[in-house]
XYZ file of C-alpha atoms in Angstrom:
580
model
C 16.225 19.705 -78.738
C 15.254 22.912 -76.810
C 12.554 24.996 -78.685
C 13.444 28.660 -79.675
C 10.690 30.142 -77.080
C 12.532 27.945 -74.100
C 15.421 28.452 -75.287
C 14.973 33.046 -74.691
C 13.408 31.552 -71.481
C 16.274 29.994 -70.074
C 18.494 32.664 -71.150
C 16.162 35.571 -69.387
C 16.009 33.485 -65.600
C 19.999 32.611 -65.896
C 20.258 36.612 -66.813
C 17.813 37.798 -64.118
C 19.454 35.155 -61.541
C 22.668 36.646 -62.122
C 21.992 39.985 -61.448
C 20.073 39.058 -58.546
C 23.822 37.501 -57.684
C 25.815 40.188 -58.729
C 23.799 42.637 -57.038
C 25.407 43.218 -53.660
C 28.825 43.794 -55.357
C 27.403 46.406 -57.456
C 25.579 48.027 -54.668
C 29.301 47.906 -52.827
C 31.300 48.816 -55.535
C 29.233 51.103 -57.313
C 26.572 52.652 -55.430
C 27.964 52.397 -51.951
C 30.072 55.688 -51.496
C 33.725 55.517 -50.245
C 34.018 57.017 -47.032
C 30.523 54.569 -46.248
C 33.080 51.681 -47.603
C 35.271 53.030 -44.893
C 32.978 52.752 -41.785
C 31.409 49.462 -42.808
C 35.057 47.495 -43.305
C 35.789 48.928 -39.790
C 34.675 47.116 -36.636
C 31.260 46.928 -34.955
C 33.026 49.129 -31.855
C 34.328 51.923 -34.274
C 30.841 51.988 -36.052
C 28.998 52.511 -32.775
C 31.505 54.908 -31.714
C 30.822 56.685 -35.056
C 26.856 56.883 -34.964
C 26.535 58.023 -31.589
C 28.681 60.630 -32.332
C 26.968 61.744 -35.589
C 23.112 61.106 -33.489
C 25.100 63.833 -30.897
C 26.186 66.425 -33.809
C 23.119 66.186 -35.785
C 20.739 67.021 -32.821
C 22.482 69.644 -31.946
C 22.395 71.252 -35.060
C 18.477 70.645 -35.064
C 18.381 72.203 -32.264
C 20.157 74.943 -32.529
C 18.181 75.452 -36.591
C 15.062 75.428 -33.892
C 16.071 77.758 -31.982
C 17.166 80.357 -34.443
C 13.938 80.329 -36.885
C 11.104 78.272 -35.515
C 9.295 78.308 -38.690
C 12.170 77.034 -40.358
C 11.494 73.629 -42.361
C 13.151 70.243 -42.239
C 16.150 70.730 -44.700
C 16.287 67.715 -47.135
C 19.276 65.683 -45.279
C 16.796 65.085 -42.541
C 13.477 64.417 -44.518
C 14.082 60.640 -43.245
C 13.220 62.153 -39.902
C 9.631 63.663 -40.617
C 7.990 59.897 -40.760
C 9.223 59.571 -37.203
C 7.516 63.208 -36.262
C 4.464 61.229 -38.111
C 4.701 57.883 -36.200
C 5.241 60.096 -32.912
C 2.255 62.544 -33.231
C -0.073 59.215 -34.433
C 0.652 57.693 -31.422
C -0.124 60.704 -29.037
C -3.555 61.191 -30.985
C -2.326 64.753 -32.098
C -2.750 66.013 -35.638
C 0.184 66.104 -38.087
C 1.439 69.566 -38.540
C 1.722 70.354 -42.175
C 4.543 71.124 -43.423
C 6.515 69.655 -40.684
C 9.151 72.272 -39.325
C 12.046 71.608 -37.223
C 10.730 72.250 -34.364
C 7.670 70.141 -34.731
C 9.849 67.092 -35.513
C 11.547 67.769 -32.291
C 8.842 68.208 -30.141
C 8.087 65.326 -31.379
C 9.683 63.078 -29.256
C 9.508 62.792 -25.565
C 13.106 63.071 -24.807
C 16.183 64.352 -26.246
C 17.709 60.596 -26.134
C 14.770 59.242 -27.961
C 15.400 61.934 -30.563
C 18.989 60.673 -30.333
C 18.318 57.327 -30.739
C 16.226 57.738 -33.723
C 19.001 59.641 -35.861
C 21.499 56.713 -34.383
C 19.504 54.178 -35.869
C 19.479 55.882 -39.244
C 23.539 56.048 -39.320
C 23.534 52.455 -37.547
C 20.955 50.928 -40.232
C 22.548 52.405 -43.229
C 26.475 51.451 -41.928
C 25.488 47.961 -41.392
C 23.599 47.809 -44.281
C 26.489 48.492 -46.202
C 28.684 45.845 -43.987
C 26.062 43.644 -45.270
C 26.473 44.309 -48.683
C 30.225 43.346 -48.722
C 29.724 40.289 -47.130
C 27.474 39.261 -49.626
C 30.040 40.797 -52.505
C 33.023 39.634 -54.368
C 36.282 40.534 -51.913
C 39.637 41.469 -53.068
C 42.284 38.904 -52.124
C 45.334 40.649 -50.411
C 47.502 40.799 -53.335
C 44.484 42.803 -55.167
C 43.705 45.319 -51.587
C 47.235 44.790 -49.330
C 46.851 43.747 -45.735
C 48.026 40.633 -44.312
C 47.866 36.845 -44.247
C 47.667 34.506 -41.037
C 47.906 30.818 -40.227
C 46.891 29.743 -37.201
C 47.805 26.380 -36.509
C 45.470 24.847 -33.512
C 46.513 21.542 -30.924
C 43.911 19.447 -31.413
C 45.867 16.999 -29.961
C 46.418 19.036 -26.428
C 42.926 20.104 -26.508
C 41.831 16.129 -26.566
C 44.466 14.873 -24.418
C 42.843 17.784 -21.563
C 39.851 16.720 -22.310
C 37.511 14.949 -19.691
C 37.863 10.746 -19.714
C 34.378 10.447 -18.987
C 33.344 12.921 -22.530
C 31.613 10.588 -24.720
C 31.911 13.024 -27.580
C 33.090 11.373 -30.461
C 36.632 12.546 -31.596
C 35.831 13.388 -34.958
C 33.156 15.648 -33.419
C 34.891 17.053 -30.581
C 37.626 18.458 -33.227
C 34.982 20.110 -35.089
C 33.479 21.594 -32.470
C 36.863 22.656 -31.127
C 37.873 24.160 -34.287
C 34.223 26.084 -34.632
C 34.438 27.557 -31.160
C 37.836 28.632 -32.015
C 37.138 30.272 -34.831
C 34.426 32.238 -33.317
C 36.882 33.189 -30.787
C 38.847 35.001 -33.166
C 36.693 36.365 -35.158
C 35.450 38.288 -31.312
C 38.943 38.704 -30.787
C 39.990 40.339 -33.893
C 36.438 42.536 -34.180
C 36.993 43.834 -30.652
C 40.413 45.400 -31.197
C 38.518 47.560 -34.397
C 40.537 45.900 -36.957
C 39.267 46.275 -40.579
C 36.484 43.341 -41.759
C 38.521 40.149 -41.677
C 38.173 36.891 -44.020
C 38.481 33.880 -41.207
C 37.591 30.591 -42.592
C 38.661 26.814 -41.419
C 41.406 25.262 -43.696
C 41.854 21.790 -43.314
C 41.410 19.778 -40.023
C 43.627 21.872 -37.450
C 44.453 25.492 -38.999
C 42.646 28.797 -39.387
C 42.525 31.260 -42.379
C 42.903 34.668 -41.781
C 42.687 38.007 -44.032
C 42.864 40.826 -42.861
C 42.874 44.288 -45.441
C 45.030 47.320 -45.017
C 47.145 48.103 -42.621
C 48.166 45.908 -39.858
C 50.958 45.314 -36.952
C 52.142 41.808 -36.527
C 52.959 42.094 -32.945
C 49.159 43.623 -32.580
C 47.571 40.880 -34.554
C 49.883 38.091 -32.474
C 48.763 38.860 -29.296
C 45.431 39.173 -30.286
C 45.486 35.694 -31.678
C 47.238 34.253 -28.326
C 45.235 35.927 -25.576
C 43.101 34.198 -23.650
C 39.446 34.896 -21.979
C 39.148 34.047 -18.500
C 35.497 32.831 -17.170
C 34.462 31.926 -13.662
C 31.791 31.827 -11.074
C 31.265 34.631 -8.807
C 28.655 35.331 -5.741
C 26.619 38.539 -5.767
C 26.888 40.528 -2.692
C 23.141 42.174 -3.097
C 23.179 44.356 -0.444
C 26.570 45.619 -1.177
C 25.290 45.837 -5.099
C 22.272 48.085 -3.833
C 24.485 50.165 -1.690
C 26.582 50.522 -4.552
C 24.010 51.787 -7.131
C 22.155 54.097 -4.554
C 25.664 55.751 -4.669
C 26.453 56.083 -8.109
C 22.772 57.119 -8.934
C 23.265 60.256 -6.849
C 26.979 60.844 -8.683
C 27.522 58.725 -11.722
C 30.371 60.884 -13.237
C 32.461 60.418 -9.830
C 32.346 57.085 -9.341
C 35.596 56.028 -11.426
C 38.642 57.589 -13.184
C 39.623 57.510 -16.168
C 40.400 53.979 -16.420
C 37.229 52.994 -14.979
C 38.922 52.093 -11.641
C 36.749 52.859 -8.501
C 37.736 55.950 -7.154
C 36.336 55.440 -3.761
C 36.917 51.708 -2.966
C 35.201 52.440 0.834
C 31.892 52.521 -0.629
C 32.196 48.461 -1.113
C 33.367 45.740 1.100
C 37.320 44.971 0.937
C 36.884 41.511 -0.468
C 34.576 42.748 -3.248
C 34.729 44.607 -6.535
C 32.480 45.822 -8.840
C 31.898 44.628 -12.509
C 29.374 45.673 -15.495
C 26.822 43.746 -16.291
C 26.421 43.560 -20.466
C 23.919 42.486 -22.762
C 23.885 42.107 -26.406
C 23.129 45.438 -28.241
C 21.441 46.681 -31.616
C 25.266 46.582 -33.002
C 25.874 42.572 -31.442
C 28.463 44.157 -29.116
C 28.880 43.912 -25.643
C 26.546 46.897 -24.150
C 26.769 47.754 -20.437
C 23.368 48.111 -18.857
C 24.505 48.080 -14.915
C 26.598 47.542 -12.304
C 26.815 44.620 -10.081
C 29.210 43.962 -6.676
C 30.390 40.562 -7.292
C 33.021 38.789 -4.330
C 36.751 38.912 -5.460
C 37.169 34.901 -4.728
C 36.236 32.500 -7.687
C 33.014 30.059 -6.724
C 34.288 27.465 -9.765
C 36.750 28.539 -12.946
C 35.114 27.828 -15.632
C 37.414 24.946 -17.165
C 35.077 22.910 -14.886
C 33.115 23.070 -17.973
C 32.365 20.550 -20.139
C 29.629 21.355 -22.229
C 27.065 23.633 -22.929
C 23.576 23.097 -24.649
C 20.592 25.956 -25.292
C 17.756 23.731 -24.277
C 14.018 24.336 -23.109
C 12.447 24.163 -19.313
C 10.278 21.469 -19.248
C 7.250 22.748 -17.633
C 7.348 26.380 -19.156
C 9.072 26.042 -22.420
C 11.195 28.653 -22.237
C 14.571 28.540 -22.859
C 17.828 27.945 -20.595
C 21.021 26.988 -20.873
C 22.104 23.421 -19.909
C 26.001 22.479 -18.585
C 27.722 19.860 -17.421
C 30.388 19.756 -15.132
C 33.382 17.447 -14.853
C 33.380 15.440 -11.245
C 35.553 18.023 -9.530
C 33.482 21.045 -10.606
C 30.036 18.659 -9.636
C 31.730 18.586 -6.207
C 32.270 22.383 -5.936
C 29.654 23.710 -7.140
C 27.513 21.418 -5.141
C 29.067 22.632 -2.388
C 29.012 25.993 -3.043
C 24.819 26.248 -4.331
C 24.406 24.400 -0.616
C 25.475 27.204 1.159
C 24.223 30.307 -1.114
C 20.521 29.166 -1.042
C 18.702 32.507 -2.071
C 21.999 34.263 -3.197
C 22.921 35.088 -6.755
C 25.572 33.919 -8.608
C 26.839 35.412 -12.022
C 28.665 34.542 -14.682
C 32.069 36.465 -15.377
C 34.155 36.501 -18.627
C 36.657 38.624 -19.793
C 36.152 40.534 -16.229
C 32.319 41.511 -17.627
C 29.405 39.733 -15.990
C 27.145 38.035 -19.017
C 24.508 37.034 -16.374
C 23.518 36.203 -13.429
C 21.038 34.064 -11.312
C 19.304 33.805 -8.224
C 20.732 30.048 -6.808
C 16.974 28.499 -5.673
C 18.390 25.088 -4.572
C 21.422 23.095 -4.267
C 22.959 22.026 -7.583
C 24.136 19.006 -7.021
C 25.478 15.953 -9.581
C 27.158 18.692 -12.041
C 23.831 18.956 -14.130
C 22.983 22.936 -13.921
C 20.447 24.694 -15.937
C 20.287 28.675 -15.923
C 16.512 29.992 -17.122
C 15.365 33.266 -17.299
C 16.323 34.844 -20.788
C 15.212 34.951 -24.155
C 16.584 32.649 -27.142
C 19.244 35.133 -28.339
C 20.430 35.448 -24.762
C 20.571 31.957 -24.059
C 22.426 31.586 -27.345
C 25.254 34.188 -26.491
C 25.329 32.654 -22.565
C 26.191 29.121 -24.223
C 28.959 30.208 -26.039
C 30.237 32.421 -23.383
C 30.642 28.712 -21.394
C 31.670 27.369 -24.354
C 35.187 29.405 -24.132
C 36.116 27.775 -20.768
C 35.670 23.906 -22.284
C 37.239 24.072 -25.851
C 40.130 25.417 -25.468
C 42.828 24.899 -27.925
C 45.984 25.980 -27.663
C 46.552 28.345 -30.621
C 49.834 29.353 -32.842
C 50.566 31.341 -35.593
C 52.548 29.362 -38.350
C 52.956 31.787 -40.730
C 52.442 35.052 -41.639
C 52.796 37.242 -44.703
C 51.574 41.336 -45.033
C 51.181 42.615 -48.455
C 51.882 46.324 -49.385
C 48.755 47.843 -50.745
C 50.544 49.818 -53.415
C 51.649 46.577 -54.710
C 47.499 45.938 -54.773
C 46.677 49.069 -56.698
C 49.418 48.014 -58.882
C 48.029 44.742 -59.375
C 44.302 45.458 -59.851
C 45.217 48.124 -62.531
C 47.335 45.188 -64.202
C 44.512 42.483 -63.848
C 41.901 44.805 -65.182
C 44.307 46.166 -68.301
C 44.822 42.491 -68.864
C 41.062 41.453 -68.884
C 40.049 44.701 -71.402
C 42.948 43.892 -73.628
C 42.929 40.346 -73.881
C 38.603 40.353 -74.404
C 39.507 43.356 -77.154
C 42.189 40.597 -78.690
C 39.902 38.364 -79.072
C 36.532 40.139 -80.310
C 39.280 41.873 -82.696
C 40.062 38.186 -84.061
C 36.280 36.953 -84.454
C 35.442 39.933 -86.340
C 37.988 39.772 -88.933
C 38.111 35.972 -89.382
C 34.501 35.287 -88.949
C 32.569 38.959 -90.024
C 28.763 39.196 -88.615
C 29.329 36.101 -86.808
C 32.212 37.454 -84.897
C 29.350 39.579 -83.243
C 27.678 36.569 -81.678
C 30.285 34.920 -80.455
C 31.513 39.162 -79.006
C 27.796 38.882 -77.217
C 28.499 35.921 -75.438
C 32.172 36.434 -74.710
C 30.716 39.520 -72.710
C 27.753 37.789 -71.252
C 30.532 34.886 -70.084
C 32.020 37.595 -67.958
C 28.985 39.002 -65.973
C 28.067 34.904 -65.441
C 31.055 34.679 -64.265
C 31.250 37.885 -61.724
C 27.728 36.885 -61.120
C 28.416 33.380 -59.584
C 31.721 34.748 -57.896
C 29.265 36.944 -56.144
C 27.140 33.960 -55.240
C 29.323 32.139 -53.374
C 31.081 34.870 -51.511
C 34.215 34.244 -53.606
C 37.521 35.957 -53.679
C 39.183 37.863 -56.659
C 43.149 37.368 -56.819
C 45.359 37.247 -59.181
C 45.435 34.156 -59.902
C 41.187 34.067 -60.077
C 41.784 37.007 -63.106
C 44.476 34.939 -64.727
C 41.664 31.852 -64.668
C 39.410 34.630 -66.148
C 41.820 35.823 -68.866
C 42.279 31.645 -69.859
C 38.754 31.254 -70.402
C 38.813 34.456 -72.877
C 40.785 32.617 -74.928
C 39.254 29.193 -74.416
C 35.590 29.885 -74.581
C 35.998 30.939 -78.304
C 37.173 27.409 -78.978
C 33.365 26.401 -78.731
C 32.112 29.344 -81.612
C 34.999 28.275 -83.619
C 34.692 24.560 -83.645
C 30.446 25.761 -84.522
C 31.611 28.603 -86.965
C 33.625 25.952 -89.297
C 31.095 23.140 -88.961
C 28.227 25.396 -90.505
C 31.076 27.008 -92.718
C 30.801 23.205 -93.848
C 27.475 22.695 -94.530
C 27.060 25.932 -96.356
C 29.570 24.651 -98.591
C 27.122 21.488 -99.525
C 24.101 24.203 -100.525
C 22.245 23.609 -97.440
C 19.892 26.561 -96.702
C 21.105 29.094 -93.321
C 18.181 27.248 -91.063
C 19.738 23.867 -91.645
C 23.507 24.717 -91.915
C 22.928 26.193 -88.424
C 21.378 23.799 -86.869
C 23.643 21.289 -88.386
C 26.400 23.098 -87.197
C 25.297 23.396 -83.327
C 24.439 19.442 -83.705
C 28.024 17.965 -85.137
C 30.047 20.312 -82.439
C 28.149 19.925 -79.416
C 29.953 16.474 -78.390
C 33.504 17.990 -79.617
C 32.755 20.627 -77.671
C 31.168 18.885 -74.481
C 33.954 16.687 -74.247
C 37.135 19.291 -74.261
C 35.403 21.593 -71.919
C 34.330 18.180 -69.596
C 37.918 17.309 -68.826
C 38.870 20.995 -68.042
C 36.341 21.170 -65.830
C 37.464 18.139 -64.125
C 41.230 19.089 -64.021
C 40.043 22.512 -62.615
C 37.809 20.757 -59.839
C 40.681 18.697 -59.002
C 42.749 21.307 -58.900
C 40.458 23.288 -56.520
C 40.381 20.425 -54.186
C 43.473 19.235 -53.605
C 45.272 23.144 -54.318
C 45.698 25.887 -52.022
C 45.723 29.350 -52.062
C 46.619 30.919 -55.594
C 45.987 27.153 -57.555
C 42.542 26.961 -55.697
C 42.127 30.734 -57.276
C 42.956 29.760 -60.220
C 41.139 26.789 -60.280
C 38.215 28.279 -59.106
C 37.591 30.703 -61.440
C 38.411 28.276 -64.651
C 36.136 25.451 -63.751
C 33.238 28.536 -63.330
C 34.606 29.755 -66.810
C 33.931 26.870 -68.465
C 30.237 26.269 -67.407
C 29.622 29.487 -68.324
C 31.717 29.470 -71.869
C 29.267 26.405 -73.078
C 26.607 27.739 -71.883
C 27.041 31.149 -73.814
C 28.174 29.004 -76.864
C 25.420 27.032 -77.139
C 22.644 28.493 -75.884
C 23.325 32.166 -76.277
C 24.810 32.261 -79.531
C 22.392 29.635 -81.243
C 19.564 32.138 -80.296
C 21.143 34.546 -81.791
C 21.575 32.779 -85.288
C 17.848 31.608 -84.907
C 16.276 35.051 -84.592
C 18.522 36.172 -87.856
C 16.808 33.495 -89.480
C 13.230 33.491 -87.995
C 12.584 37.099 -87.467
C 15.144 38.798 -89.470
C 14.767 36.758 -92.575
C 18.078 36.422 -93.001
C 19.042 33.361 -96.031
C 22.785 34.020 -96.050
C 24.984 34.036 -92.896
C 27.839 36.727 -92.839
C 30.116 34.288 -91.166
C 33.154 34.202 -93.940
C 35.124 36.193 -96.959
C 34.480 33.136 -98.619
C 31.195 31.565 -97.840
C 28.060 33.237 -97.133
């Protein structure tokens, strides 16, 4: 048997590993406020919309505080800046001014977009921070928050019949791939039209998951679903590209209209247009850092594509990205490389150029390796070329939105439900079983926050049907206190002393008690398997209910009896009207 000492122990890690657990859903729930909530659950696009913004407002107000009293200090919202105006002044070898004013933060800096940037990191840091809290949280199912439901249903069976003959990829593992790279497509797909933080997860073999909270159009989310990204291979005109940029560097506002259309299509040759080049920014979104003058005629489509590797060059180490072309795209591209020794060729998807490279030799048996990036870049290049060689045809099989007034509705329900029926019971223990109602109270309560804790974990969701598996265990986790309750009420009725009816008590029900909850558990961890949707919920939640109900019981509640005996020096036990 566990000692007393190991016994506190065990209960102090399993308390202080919950709350490590349950921490991020307190942080989101609790301490994160609303209108934070609000900017976090939106896209990456609408956040970086919103800190630049903000970064714009707030150093203009700076400025303008500056301006007006030069003496004036740093008011409080902006004390976050003044170990910047530290770092800066460090690194220039001046001395700190003391107290720092708002105009020696300010001066600070070298540039009013530095300054910028700095108070767009602080919104940017503190947004995402937040986004990373929920992901790491318990999430509201739809019929707790409202939104809308989709099944995507993907053709597995097109995408291996298109395939290449000569793609020794196993089936099993070209499916899985297939299915991964679609679901990263979607999850792009859905983030870049500034929908709010979706749930997208793989269901089965062939379908797709998808949550999505709030408010939503089905015709939007459709055609989001069903469009397509186009990539091919396009030669650089340099000369035109430097032609181009000398222009636009001497007027960068006139350049295009509104649409970002080129107002002035003379200043490029007729059978050329120009594209952005992007990079991956701070907020992992697409980030335009030039302009490049690519020809209007397609070197290779990318469905030449047939697979795409992050690898390492051979001689320096670094990384590239390695792709392999099916016989026809061997043959043009072959061709192509042959006769653009010197030139560069980029990369174009969704009409935005992801990279580009200078063509140094003749490519030639469909092998082609790009070099010249870092790790991260190499990783976002391969699953640009990724898009062009799974693709699976995609369709929506059903679809179901959610009201969220029905979700307020519910949540008040669920959480009336929870209070009354834990108040039910503690209200039962206390009558029927006095002082030792309390104990079994204590770990009732300390069921719950194991319970929250490991639903936090694992990144579960709260429905319904998960608060209805809560509300269950309520009722069934007393089982275990009063199957121990009447077995010491029994061996206080044969004169044996409160240190021996206890432990008595805890020995003769721990089998009963292992074995009932055993076979619950199983059903529930069949259920979970083989059920979907609200029965996984359920299920869920139950089988965690249980584990945490014995554990409580037995462990929680026998250290409780043992410190009324050992430090309390208790010798009867308030645990009937009858016996004591």
């Amino acid at each position: 048997m566990m000692s007393k000492r190991n016994r506190f122990l065990l209960i102090l890690v399993v308390l202080a590993i919950c709350f490590a657990f349950l921490w991020p859903s307190l942080s989101w729930y609790v301490r994160t406020p609303k209108e934070v909530q609000a900017l976090a659950l939106g896209s990456l696009e609408k956040i970086k919309d919103y800190s630049i913004e903000m970064a714009v407002q707030d150093v203009d107000v700076l400025k303008k505080q500056a301006l007006a009293d030069p003496s004036a200090l740093l008011p409080a919202q902006y004390k976050w800046l003044e170990k910047n105006a530290v770092r800066n002044y460090k690194d220039m070898d001046k001395a700190v001014p003391s107290p720092m004013t708002v105009r020696d933060a300010l001066t600070s800096f070298a540039t009013e977009q530095e300054l910028r940037d700095a108070v767009e990191t602080r919104y940017r840091d503190e947004i995402l921070k937040a986004k990373n809290l929920y992901t790491n949280s318990v999430k509201l199912g739809l019929d707790l928050s409202g939104g809308m439901n989709v099944i995507v249903k993907a053709d597995l069976d097109a995408a291996l019949a298109a395939r290449d003959p000569a793609d020794s990829t196993s089936e099993a593992e070209f499916k899985k791939e297939a299915m991964n790279q679609a679901l990263e497509t979607l999850q792009s797909r859905i983030d870049r039209f500034g929908l709010s933080e979706p749930v997208i997860r793989l269901q089965g073999e062939d379908r797709i998951y998808i949550e999505l909270p709030g408010a939503a159009e089905t015709d939007r989310i459709n055609s989001i679903i069903m469009g397509k990204g186009i990539l091919n291979f396009r030669l650089v005109d340099m000369d035109a590209t430097n032609a181009f940029m000398s222009a636009y560097s001497m007027n960068p506002s006139g350049m295009f209209d509104a649409e970002g259309n080129l107002i002035n299509s003379e200043v490029i040759p007729a059978d050329c247009e120009v594209l952005g080049l992007y990079t991956k920014d701070a907020y992992g979104l697409d980030e335009r850092i030039s302009y490049l003058v690519v020809k209007k005629e397609i070197a290779m489509d990318g469905q030449h594509i047939k697979s795409a590797q992050v690898g390492s060059d051979n001689l320096t180490g670094k990384p590239q990205v390695n792709f392999i072309l099916d016989s026809e795209g061997a043959q043009i591209f072959g061709d192509f490389t042959s006769a653009h020794v010197g030139d560069s060729l980029a990369i174009v998807s969704d009409d935005k150029i992801k990279s580009y490279a200078r063509i140094n030799e003749a490519i030639t048996g469909g092998e082609v390796a790009l070099s010249g990036f870092g790790l991260e870049e190499a990783q976002n290049i391969q699953k640009v070329l990724q898009t062009a060689w799974l693709n699976v045809p995609l369709s929506v099989e059903s679809q179901q939105v959610i009201g969220a007034t029905l979700g307020d509705e519910a949540i008040s329900q669920g959480v009336k439900a929870v209070i009354v029926g834990l108040l039910g019971v503690m209200l039962f223990m206390l009558i029927l079983y006095k002082g030792a109602g309390i104990n079994a109270i204590v770990a009732q309560i300390l069921n719950l926050y194991i319970m929250f804790s490991i639903l936090s974990a694992f990144n579960l969701t709260l429905t319904l049907p998960s608060i209805a598996g809560m509300i269950l265990t309520i009722g069934m986790a007393v089982d275990a206190n009063v199957i121990i309750f009447e077995r010491i009420k029994e061996e206080r009725r044969l004169g044996k002393s409160r240190a021996s009816s206890i432990a008595a008590g805890f020995d003769s029900a721990f089998w009963a008690i292992m074995d009932s909850n055993i076979t619950t558990f199983i059903a529930a961890i069949f259920l979970s398997q083989l059920g979907t949707g609200s029965i996984q919920g359920f299920a869920v939640s139950l089988a965690i209910g249980v584990v945490s109900s014995v554990f409580t019981a037995l462990v929680v509640s026998r250290l409780m009896f043992d410190f009324g005996t050992d430090v309390m020096k208790k010798q009867n036990i308030s645990i009937s009207w009858r016996v004591k």
